[in-house]
Coordinates of C-alpha atoms and ligand atoms in Angstrom, one line a residue:
X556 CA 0.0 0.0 0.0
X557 CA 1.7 3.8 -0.9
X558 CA 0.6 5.6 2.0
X559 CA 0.4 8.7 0.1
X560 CA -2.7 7.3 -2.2
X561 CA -6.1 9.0 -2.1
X562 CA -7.6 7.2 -4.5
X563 CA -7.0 2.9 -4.6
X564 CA -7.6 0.6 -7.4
X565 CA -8.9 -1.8 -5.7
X566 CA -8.3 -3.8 -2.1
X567 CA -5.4 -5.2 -3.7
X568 CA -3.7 -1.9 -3.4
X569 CA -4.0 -1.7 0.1
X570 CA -1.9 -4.9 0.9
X571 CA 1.9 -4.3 2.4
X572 CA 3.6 -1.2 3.1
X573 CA 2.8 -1.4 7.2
X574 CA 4.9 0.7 9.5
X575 CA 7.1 -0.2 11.8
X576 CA 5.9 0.6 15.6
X577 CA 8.1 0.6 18.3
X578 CA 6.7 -1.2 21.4
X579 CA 7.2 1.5 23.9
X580 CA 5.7 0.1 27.6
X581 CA 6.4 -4.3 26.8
X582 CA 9.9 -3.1 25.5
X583 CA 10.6 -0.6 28.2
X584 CA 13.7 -1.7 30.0
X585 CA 14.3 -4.7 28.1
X586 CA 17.1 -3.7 26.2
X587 CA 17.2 -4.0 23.0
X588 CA 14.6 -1.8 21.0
X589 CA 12.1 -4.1 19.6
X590 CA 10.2 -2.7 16.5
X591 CA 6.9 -4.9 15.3
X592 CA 5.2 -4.6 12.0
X593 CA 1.1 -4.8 12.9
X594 CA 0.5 -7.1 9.4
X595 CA -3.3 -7.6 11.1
X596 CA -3.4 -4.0 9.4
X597 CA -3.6 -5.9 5.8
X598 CA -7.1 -5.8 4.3
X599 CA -8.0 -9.2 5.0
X600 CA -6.7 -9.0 8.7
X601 CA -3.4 -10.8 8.2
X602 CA 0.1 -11.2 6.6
X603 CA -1.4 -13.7 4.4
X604 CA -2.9 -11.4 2.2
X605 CA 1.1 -10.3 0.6
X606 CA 1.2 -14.2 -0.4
X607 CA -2.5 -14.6 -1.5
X608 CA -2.4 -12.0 -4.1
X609 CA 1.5 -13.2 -4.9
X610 CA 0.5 -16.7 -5.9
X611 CA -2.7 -15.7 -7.6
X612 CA -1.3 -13.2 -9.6
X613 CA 1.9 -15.7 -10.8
X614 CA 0.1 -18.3 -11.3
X615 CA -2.2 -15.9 -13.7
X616 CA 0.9 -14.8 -15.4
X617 CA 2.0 -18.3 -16.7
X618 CA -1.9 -19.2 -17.3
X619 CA -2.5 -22.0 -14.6
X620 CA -5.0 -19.9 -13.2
X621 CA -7.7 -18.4 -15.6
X622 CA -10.8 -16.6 -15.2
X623 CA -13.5 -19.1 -14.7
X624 CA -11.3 -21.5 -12.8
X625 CA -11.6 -21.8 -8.9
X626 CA -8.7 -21.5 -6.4
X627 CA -8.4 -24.5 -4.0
X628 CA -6.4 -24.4 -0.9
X629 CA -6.3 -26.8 2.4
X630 CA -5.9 -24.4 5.2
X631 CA -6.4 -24.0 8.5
X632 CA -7.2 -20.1 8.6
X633 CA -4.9 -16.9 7.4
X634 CA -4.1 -18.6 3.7
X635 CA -7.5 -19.2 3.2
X636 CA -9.0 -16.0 4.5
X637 CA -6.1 -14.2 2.4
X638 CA -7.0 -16.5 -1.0
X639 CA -10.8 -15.7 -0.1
X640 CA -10.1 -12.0 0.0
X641 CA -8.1 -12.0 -3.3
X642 CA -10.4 -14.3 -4.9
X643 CA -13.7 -12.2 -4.6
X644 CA -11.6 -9.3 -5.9
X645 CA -10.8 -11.0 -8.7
X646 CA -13.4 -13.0 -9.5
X647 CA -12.4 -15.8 -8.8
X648 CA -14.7 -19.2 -7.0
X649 CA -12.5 -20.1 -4.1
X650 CA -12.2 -23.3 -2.1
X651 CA -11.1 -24.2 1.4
X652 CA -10.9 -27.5 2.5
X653 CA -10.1 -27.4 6.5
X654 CA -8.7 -29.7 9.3
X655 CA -12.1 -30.5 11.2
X656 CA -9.9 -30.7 14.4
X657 CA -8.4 -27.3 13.8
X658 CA -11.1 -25.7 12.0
X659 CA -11.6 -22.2 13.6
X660 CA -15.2 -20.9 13.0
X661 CA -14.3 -17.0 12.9
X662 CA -12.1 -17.7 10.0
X663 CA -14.0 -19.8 8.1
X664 CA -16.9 -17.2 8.4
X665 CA -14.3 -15.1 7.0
X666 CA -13.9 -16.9 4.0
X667 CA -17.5 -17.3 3.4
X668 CA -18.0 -13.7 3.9
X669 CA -15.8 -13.7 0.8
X670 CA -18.0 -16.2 -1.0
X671 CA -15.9 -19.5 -0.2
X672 CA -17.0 -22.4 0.4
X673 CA -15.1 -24.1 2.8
X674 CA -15.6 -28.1 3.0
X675 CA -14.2 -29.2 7.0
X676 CA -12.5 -32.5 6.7
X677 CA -11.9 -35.3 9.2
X678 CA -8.2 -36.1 9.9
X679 CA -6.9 -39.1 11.6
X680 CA -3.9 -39.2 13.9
X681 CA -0.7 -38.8 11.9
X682 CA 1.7 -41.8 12.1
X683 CA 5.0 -42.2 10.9
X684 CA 3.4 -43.9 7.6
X685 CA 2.2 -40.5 6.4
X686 CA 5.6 -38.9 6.1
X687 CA 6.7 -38.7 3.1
X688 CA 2.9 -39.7 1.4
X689 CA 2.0 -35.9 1.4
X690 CA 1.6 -33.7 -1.9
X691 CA 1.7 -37.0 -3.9
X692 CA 5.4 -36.7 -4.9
X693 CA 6.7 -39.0 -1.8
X694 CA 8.0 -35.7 -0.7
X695 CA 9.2 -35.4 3.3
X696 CA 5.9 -33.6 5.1
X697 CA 8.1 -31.2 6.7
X698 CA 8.9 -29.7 3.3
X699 CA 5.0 -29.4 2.0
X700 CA 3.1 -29.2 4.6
X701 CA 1.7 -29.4 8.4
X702 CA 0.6 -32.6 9.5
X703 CA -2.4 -31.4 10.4
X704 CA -3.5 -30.5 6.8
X705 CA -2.5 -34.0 5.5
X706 CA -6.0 -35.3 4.5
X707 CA -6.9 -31.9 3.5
X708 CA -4.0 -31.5 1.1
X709 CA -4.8 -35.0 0.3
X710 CA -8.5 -33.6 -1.0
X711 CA -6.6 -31.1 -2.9
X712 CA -4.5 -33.6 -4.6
X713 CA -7.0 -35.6 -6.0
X714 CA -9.2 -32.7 -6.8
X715 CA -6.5 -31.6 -8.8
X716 CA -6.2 -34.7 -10.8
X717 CA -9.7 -35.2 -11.7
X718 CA -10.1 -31.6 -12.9
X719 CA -8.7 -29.2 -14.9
X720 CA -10.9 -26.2 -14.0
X721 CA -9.7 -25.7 -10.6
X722 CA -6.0 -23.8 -9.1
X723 CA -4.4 -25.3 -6.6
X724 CA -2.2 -22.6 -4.5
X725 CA 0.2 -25.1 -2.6
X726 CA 1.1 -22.8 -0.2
X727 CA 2.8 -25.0 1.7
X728 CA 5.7 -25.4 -1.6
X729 CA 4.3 -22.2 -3.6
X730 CA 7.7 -20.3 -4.3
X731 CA 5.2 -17.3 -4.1
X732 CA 5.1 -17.8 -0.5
X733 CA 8.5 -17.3 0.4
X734 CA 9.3 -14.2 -2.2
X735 CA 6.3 -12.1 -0.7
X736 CA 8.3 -12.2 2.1
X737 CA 11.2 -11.5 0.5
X738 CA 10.6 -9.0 -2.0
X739 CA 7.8 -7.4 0.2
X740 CA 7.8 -7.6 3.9
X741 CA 11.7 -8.0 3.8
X742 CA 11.8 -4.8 1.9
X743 CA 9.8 -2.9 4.0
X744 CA 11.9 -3.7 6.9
X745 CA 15.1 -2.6 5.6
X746 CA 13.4 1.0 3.8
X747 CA 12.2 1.6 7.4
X748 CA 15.1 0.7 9.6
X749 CA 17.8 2.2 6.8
X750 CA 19.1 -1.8 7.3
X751 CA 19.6 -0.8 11.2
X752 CA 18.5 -4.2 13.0
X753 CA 20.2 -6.6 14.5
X754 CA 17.8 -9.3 15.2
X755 CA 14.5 -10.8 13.1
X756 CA 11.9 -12.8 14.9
X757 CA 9.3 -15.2 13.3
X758 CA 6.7 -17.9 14.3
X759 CA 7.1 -20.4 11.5
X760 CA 4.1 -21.9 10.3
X761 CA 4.8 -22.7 6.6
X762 CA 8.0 -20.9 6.9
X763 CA 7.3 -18.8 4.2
X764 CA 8.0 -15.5 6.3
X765 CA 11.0 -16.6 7.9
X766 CA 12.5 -17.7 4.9
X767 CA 11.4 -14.9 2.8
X768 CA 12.3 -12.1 5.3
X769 CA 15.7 -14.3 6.4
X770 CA 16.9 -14.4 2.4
X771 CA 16.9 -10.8 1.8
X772 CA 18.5 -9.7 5.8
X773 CA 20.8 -12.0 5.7
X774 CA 21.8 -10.5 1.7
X775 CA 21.8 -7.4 3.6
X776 CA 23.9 -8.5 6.3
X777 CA 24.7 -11.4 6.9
X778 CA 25.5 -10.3 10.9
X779 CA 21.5 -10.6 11.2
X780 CA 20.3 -13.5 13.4
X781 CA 17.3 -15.3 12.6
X782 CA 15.1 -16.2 15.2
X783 CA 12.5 -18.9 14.7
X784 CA 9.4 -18.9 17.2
X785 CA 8.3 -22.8 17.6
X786 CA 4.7 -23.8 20.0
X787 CA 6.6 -25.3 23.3
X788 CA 5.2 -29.0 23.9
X789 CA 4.7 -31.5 21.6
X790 CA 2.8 -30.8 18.1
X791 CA 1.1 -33.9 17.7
X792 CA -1.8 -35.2 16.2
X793 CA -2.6 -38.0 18.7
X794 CA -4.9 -36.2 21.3
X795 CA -6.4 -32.9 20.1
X796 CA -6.0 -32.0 23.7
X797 CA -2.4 -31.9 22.8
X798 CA -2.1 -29.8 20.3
X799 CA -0.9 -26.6 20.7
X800 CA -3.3 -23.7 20.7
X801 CA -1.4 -20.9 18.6
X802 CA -3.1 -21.2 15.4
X803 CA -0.6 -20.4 12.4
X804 CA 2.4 -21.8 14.0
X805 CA 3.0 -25.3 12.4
X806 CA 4.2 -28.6 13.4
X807 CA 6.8 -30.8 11.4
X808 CA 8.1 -27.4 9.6
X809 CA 11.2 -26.2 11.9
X810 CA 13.7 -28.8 11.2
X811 CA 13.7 -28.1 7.6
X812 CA 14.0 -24.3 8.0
X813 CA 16.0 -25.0 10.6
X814 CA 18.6 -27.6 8.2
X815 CA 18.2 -24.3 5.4
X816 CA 20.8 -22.7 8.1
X817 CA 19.2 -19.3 7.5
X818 CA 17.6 -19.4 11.0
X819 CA 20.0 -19.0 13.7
X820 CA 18.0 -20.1 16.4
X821 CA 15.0 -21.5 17.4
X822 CA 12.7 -20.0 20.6
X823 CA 9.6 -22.3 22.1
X824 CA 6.7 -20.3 23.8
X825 CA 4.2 -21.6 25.4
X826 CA 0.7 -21.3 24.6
X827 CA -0.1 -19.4 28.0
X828 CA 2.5 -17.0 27.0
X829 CA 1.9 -16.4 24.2
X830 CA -1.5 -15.7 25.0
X831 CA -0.6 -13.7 28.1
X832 CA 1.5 -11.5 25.8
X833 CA -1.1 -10.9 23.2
X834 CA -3.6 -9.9 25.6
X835 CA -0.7 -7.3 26.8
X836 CA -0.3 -6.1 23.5
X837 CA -4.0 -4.9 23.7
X838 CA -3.9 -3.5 27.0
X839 CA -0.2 -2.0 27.0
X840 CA 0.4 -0.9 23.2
X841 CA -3.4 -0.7 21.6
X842 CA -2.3 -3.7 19.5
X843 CA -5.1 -6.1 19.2
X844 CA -3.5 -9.4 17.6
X845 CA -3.7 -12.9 17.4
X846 CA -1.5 -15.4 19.6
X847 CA 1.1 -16.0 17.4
X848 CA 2.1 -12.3 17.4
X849 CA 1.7 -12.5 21.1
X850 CA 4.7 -15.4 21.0
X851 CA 6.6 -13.6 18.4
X852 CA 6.9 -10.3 20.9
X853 CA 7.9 -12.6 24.1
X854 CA 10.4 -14.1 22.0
X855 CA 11.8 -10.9 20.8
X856 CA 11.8 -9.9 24.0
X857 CA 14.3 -12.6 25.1
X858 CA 16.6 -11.6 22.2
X859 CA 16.2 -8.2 23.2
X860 CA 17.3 -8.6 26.6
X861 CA 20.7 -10.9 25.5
X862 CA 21.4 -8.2 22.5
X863 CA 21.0 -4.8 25.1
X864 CA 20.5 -1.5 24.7
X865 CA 21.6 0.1 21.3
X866 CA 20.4 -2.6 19.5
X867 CA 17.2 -3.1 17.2
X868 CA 14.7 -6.8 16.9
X869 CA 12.4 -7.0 14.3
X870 CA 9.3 -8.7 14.6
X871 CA 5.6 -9.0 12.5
X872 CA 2.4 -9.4 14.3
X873 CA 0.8 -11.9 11.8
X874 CA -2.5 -11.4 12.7
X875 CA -5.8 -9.8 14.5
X876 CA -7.0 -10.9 17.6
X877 CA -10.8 -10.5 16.3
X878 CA -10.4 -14.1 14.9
X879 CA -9.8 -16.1 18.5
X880 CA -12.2 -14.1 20.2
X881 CA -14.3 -17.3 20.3
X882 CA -12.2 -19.7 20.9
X883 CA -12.7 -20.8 24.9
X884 CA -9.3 -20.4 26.0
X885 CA -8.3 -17.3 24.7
X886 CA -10.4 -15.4 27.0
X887 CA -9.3 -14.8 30.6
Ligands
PLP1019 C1 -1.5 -16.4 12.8 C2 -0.2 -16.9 12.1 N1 1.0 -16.7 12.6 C3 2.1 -17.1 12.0 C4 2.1 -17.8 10.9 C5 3.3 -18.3 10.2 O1 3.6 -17.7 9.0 P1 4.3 -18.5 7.9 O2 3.3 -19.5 7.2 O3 4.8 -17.5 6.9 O4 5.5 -19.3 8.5 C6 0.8 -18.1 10.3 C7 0.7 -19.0 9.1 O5 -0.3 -19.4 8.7 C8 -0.4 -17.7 10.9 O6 -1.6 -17.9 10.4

């Protein structure tokens, strides 16, 4: 989004270009100065939106994606709310195919709001058998996807087989995904801080940020550490009591970032935490975002307390807290 434009296109134009905003009580005293990009402030209410239009519009430009055709995606929120959003603009049919377990009814309202349809879908416990079964090419799970979206993906596959009027974004091994990041949020970052930071933070749920953002720092300078936010406890698929609560942040996806050696170092946060934090960011900085910007901010403030004062950490706020409202256990 240019800032300085009166009159938009469309939504489309409004996507990117969010500020920096230092966080002036939650990082008083803490050291380091920790800077957060609020990306809830994308029209669609997340980050997502940079990648949505990213893969829609590439895959437009070498003609797998043509009007008439609908967009498929399995997704357990932001991707889908993002593809939804870019979709109606466009005029494009879109389909989400959800996690039953994980399906979160603000989002998917979301998307139908857009005109989606989204189609829940039962998932069984992952086992060991499933790795490598994923996207169809034998291809490690870690690499294309969550395990959670498994079966969902697996929808997508065979939708994708059977017809040929129907785009499927992949979001999970969509290039798109990670040069967003890098051309666009990246960019940002570096315009706004003159290239003064010392530290980048990230939740990693397809790793598309962290990649994306990590590529074009580290070009910068290579002095940059990456720090990769990961749910603390076990991200299973056995007993949905289990499973970690901070939607967005995946399971099965930081070792391979992790083995890209682009990240540095990987942070767990709890669920409490990061929960206790994003209600903070309400109450201390106005912020009102989702959990996994809630566990991107404690992390960065651990970084920020080891780097000290004079130094600068980088952090995105993924999403808006107006999305978990329902959920139980989000509310004190
Ligand atoms: C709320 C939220 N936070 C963080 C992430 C992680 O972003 P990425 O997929 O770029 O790793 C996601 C991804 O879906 C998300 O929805």
């Amino acid at each position: 989004m240019d800032r300085n434009m009166k009159i938009a296109n469309s939504m489309l134009d409004l996507i990117g270009q969010i500020p920096l905003v230092r966080l002036n009580r939650i990082g008083q005293g803490v050291g380091a100065e920790i800077l957060v990009k609020p990306e809830f402030l994308n029209p669609s209410g997340s980050i997502k939106d940079r990648i949505a239009r990213l893969m829609i519009e590439q895959a437009e430009a070498c003609g797998a994606l043509k009007a008439g055709m609908a967009v498929i995606e399995a997704t357990t929120g932001n991707t889908g709310t993002a593809l939804a959003f870019v979709a109606a603009v466009k005029g494009y049919c879109m389909r989400a195919f959800s996690p039953a377990m994980v399906a979160n009814r603000s989002r998917t309202a979301i998307m139908i709001a857009f005109g989606a349809a989204v189609q829940a879908v039962d998932i069984e416990p992952y086992t060991a058998h499933d790795q490598g079964n994923n996207d169809g090419g034998g291809v490690d799970a870690s690499v294309h996807g969550g395990h959670v979206e498994l079966l969902p993906r697996q929808v997508c596959l065979d939708l994708e087989k059977e017809r040929n009027d129907l785009w499927w974004a992949r979001q999970f091994s969509n290039p798109s995904n990670v040069a967003a990041h890098r051309d666009g949020t990246a960019q940002e970052i570096l315009d706004m801080t003159e290239g003064q930071l010392d530290a980048f933070v990230a939740s990693v749920g397809t790793g598309g940020t962290i990649l994306g953002v990590a590529q074009a720092l580290k070009q910068h300078n290579p002095h940059i550490s990456i720090i990769a936010v990961e749910p603390a406890g076990k991200a299973m698929m056995g007993d949905p009591e289990d499973y970690p609560m901070i939607p967005g942040i995946s399971d099965g996806i930081i070792p391979q970032i992790f083995s890209s050696k682009i990240v540095d170092r990987v942070i767990s946060i709890t669920d409490k935490d990061a929960i206790d934090m994003a209600h903070q960011l309400a109450e201390l900085e106005g912020m009102f975002c989702g959990m996994s910007s809630g566990a991107n901010v404690l992390a960065s403030t651990m970084v920020a307390r080891e780097l000290g004062v004079g130094k600068r950490v980088v952090t995105v706020l993924p999403d808006s807290r107006d999305r978990y409202l329902e959920v139980e256990k989000y509310t004190t």
